[in-house]
mmCIF file of C-alpha atoms in Angstrom:
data_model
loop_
_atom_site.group_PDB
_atom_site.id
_atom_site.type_symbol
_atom_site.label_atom_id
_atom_site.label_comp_id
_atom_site.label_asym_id
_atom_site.label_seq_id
_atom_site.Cartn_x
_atom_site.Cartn_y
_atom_site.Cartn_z
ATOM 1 C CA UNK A 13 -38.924 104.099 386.145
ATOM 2 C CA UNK A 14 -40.314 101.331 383.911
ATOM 3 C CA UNK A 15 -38.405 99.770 381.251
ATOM 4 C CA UNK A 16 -39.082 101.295 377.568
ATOM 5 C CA UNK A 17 -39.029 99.611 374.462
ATOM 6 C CA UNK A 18 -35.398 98.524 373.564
ATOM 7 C CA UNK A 19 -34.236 98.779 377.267
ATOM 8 C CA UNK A 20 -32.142 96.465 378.528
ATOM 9 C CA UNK A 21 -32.945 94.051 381.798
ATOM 10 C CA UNK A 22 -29.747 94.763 384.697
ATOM 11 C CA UNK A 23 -29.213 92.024 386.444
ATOM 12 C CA UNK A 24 -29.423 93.980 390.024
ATOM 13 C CA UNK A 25 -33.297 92.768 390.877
ATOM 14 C CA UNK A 26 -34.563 88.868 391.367
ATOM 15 C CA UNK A 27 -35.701 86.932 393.103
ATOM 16 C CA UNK A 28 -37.078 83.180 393.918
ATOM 17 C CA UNK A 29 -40.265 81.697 394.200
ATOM 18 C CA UNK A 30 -41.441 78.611 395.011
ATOM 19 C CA UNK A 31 -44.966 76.820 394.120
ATOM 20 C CA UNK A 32 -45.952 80.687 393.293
ATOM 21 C CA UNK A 33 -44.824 82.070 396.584
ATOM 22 C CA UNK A 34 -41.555 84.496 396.317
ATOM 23 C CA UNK A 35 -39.516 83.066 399.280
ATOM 24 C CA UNK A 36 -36.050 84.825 398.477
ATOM 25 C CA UNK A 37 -34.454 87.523 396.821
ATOM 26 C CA UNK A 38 -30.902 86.430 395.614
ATOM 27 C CA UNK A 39 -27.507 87.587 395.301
ATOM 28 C CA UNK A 40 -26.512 85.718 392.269
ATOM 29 C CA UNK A 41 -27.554 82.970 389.577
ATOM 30 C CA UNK A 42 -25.525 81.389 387.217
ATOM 31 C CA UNK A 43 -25.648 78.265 385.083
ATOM 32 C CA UNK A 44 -28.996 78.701 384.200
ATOM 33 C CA UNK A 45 -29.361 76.892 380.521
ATOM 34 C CA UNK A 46 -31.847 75.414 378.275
ATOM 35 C CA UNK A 47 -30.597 72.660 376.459
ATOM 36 C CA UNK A 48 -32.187 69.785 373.940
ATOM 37 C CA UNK A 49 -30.765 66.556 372.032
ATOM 38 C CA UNK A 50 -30.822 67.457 368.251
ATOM 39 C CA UNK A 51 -31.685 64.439 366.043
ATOM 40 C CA UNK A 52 -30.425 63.519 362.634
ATOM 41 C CA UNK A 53 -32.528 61.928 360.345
ATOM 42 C CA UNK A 54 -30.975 61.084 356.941
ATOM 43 C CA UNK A 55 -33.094 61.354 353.697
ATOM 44 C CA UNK A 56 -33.258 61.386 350.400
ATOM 45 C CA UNK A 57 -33.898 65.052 348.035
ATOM 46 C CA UNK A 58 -36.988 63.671 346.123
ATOM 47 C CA UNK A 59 -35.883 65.897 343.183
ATOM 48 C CA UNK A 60 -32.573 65.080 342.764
ATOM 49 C CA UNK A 61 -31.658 62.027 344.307
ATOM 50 C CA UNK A 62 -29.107 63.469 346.727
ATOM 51 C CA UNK A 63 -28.895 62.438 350.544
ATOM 52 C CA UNK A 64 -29.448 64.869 352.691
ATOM 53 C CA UNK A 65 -29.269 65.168 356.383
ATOM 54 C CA UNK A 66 -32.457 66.603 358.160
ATOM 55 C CA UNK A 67 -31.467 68.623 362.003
ATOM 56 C CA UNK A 68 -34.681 67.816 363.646
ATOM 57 C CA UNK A 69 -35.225 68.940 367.459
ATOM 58 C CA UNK A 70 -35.320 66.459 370.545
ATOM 59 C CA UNK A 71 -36.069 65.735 373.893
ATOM 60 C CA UNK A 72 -35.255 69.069 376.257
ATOM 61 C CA UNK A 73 -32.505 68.015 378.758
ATOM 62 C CA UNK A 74 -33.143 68.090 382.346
ATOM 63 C CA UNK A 75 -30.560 71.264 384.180
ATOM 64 C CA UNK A 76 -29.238 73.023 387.337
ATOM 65 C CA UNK A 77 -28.322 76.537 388.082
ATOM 66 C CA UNK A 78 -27.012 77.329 391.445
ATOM 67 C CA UNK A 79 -28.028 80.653 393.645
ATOM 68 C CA UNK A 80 -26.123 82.501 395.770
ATOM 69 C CA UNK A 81 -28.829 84.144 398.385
ATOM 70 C CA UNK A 82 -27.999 85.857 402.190
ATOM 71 C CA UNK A 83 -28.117 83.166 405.227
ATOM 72 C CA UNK A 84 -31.271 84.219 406.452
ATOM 73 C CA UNK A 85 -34.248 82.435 408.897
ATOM 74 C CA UNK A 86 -35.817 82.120 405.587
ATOM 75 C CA UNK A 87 -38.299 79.125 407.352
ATOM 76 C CA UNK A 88 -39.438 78.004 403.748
ATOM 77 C CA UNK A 89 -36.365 77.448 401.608
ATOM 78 C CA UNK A 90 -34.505 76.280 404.619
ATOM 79 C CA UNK A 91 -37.218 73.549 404.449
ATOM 80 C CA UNK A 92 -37.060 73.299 401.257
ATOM 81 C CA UNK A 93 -33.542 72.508 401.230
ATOM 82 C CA UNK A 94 -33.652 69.818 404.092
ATOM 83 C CA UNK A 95 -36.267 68.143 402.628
ATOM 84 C CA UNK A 96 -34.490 67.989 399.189
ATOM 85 C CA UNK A 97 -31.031 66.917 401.638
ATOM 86 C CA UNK A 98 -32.998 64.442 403.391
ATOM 87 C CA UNK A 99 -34.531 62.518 400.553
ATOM 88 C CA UNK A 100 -38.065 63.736 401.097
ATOM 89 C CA UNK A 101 -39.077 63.677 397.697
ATOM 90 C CA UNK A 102 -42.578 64.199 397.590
ATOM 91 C CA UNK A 103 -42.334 67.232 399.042
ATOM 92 C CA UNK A 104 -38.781 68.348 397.747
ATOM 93 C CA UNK A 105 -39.885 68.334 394.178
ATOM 94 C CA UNK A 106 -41.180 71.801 393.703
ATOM 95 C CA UNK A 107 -42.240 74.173 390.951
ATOM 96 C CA UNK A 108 -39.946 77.075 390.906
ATOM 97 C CA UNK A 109 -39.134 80.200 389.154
ATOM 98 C CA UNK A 110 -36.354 82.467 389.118
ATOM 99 C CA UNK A 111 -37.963 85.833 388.154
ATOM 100 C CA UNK A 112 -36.450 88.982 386.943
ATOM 101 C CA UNK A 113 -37.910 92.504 388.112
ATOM 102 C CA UNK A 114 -37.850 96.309 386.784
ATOM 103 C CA UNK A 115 -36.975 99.110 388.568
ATOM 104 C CA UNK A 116 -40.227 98.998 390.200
ATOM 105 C CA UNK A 117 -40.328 95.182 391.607
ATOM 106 C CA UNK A 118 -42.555 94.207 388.415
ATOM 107 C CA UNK A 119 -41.673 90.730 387.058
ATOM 108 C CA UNK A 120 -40.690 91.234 383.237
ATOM 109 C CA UNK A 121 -39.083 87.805 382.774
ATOM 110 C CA UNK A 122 -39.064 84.348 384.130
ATOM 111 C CA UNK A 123 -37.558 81.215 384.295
ATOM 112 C CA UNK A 124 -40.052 78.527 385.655
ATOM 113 C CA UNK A 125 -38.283 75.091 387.014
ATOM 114 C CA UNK A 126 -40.886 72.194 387.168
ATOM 115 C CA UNK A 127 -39.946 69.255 390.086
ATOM 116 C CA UNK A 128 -37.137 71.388 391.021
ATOM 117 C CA UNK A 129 -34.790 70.574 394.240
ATOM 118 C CA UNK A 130 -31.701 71.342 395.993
ATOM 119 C CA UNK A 131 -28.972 68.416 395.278
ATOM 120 C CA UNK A 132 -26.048 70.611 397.418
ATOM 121 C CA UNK A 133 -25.529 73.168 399.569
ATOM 122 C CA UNK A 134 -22.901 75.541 400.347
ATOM 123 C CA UNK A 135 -22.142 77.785 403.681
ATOM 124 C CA UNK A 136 -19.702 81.013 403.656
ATOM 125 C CA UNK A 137 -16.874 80.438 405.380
ATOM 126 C CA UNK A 138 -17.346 82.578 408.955
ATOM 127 C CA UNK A 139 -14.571 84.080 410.515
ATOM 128 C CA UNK A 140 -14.086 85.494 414.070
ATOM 129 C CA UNK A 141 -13.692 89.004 414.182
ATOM 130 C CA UNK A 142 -14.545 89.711 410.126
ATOM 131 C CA UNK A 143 -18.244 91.742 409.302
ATOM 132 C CA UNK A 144 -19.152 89.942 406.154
ATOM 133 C CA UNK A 145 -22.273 89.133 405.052
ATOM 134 C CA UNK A 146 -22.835 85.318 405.180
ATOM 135 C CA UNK A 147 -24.472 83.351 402.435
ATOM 136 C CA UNK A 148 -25.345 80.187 401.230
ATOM 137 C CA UNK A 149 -24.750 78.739 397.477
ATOM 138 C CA UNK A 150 -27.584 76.262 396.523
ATOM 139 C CA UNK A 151 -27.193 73.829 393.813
ATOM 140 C CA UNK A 152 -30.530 73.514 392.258
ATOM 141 C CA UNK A 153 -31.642 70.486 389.713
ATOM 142 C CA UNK A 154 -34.804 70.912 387.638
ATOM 143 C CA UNK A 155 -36.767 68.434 385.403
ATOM 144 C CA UNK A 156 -37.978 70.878 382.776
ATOM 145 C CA UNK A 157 -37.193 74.599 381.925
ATOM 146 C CA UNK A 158 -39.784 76.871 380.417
ATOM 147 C CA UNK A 159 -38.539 80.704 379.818
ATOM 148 C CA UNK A 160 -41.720 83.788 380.272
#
């Protein structure tokens, strides 16, 4: 069932990819934002004299978002992650893109994270005897934000 015009995304199917690669669907995002410095520029009204005060847009700020995902053997964002940990920069800093998916796995919106890495990570607590699922909460930093 695609979506029609006017639908709605839910919020029930994403996932993660990295350098174009989807390595991980997730549980849960949050604190994903797009933010930028707005400048003031003072001026004069030509016709009448009057100072006015000009909003003008700035730089884009850098951001983080964290993601909630299941502990899995996940080889590639566990390296991802250690790398990032570790202070392996040049090959922490990845391109990354939360993506959102239909009913039927197609992508219909992203959110692509240029020199992305993980600054902190997270385990579930485990407890003896108790059949949760485990998971792991990933702090993610990103240079730039550009929403598809």
């Amino acid at each position: 069932m695609s979506l029609q015009p006017g639908d709605s995304l839910t919020s029930h199917n994403f996932g993660l990819q990295i350098d174009g690669v989807m390595v991980e669907y997730l549980a849960e995002v949050s604190g994903l934002s797009l933010e930028q410095d707005v400048i003031k520029y003072p001026q004069n009204n030509g016709a009448t004299g009057k100072s006015e005060i000009a909003l003008l847009p700035g730089t884009q700020k850098d951001g983080q978002c964290t993601v909630v995902r299941g502990m899995t053997q996940s080889s590639s964002f566990t390296q991802w992650i250690n790398d990032s940990i570790n202070g392996r920069m040049s090959t922490a800093r990845k391109n990354a893109s939360i993506i959102l998916m239909d009913f039927e796995d197609n992508p219909v919106k992203r959110y692509n994270l240029r020199n992305a890495w993980c600054s902190k990570i997270d385990a579930s607590s485990v407890k003896a005897g108790e059949a949760a699922a485990l998971t792991e909460t990933v702090t993610i930093v990103f240079e730039e934000l550009v929403i598809e």
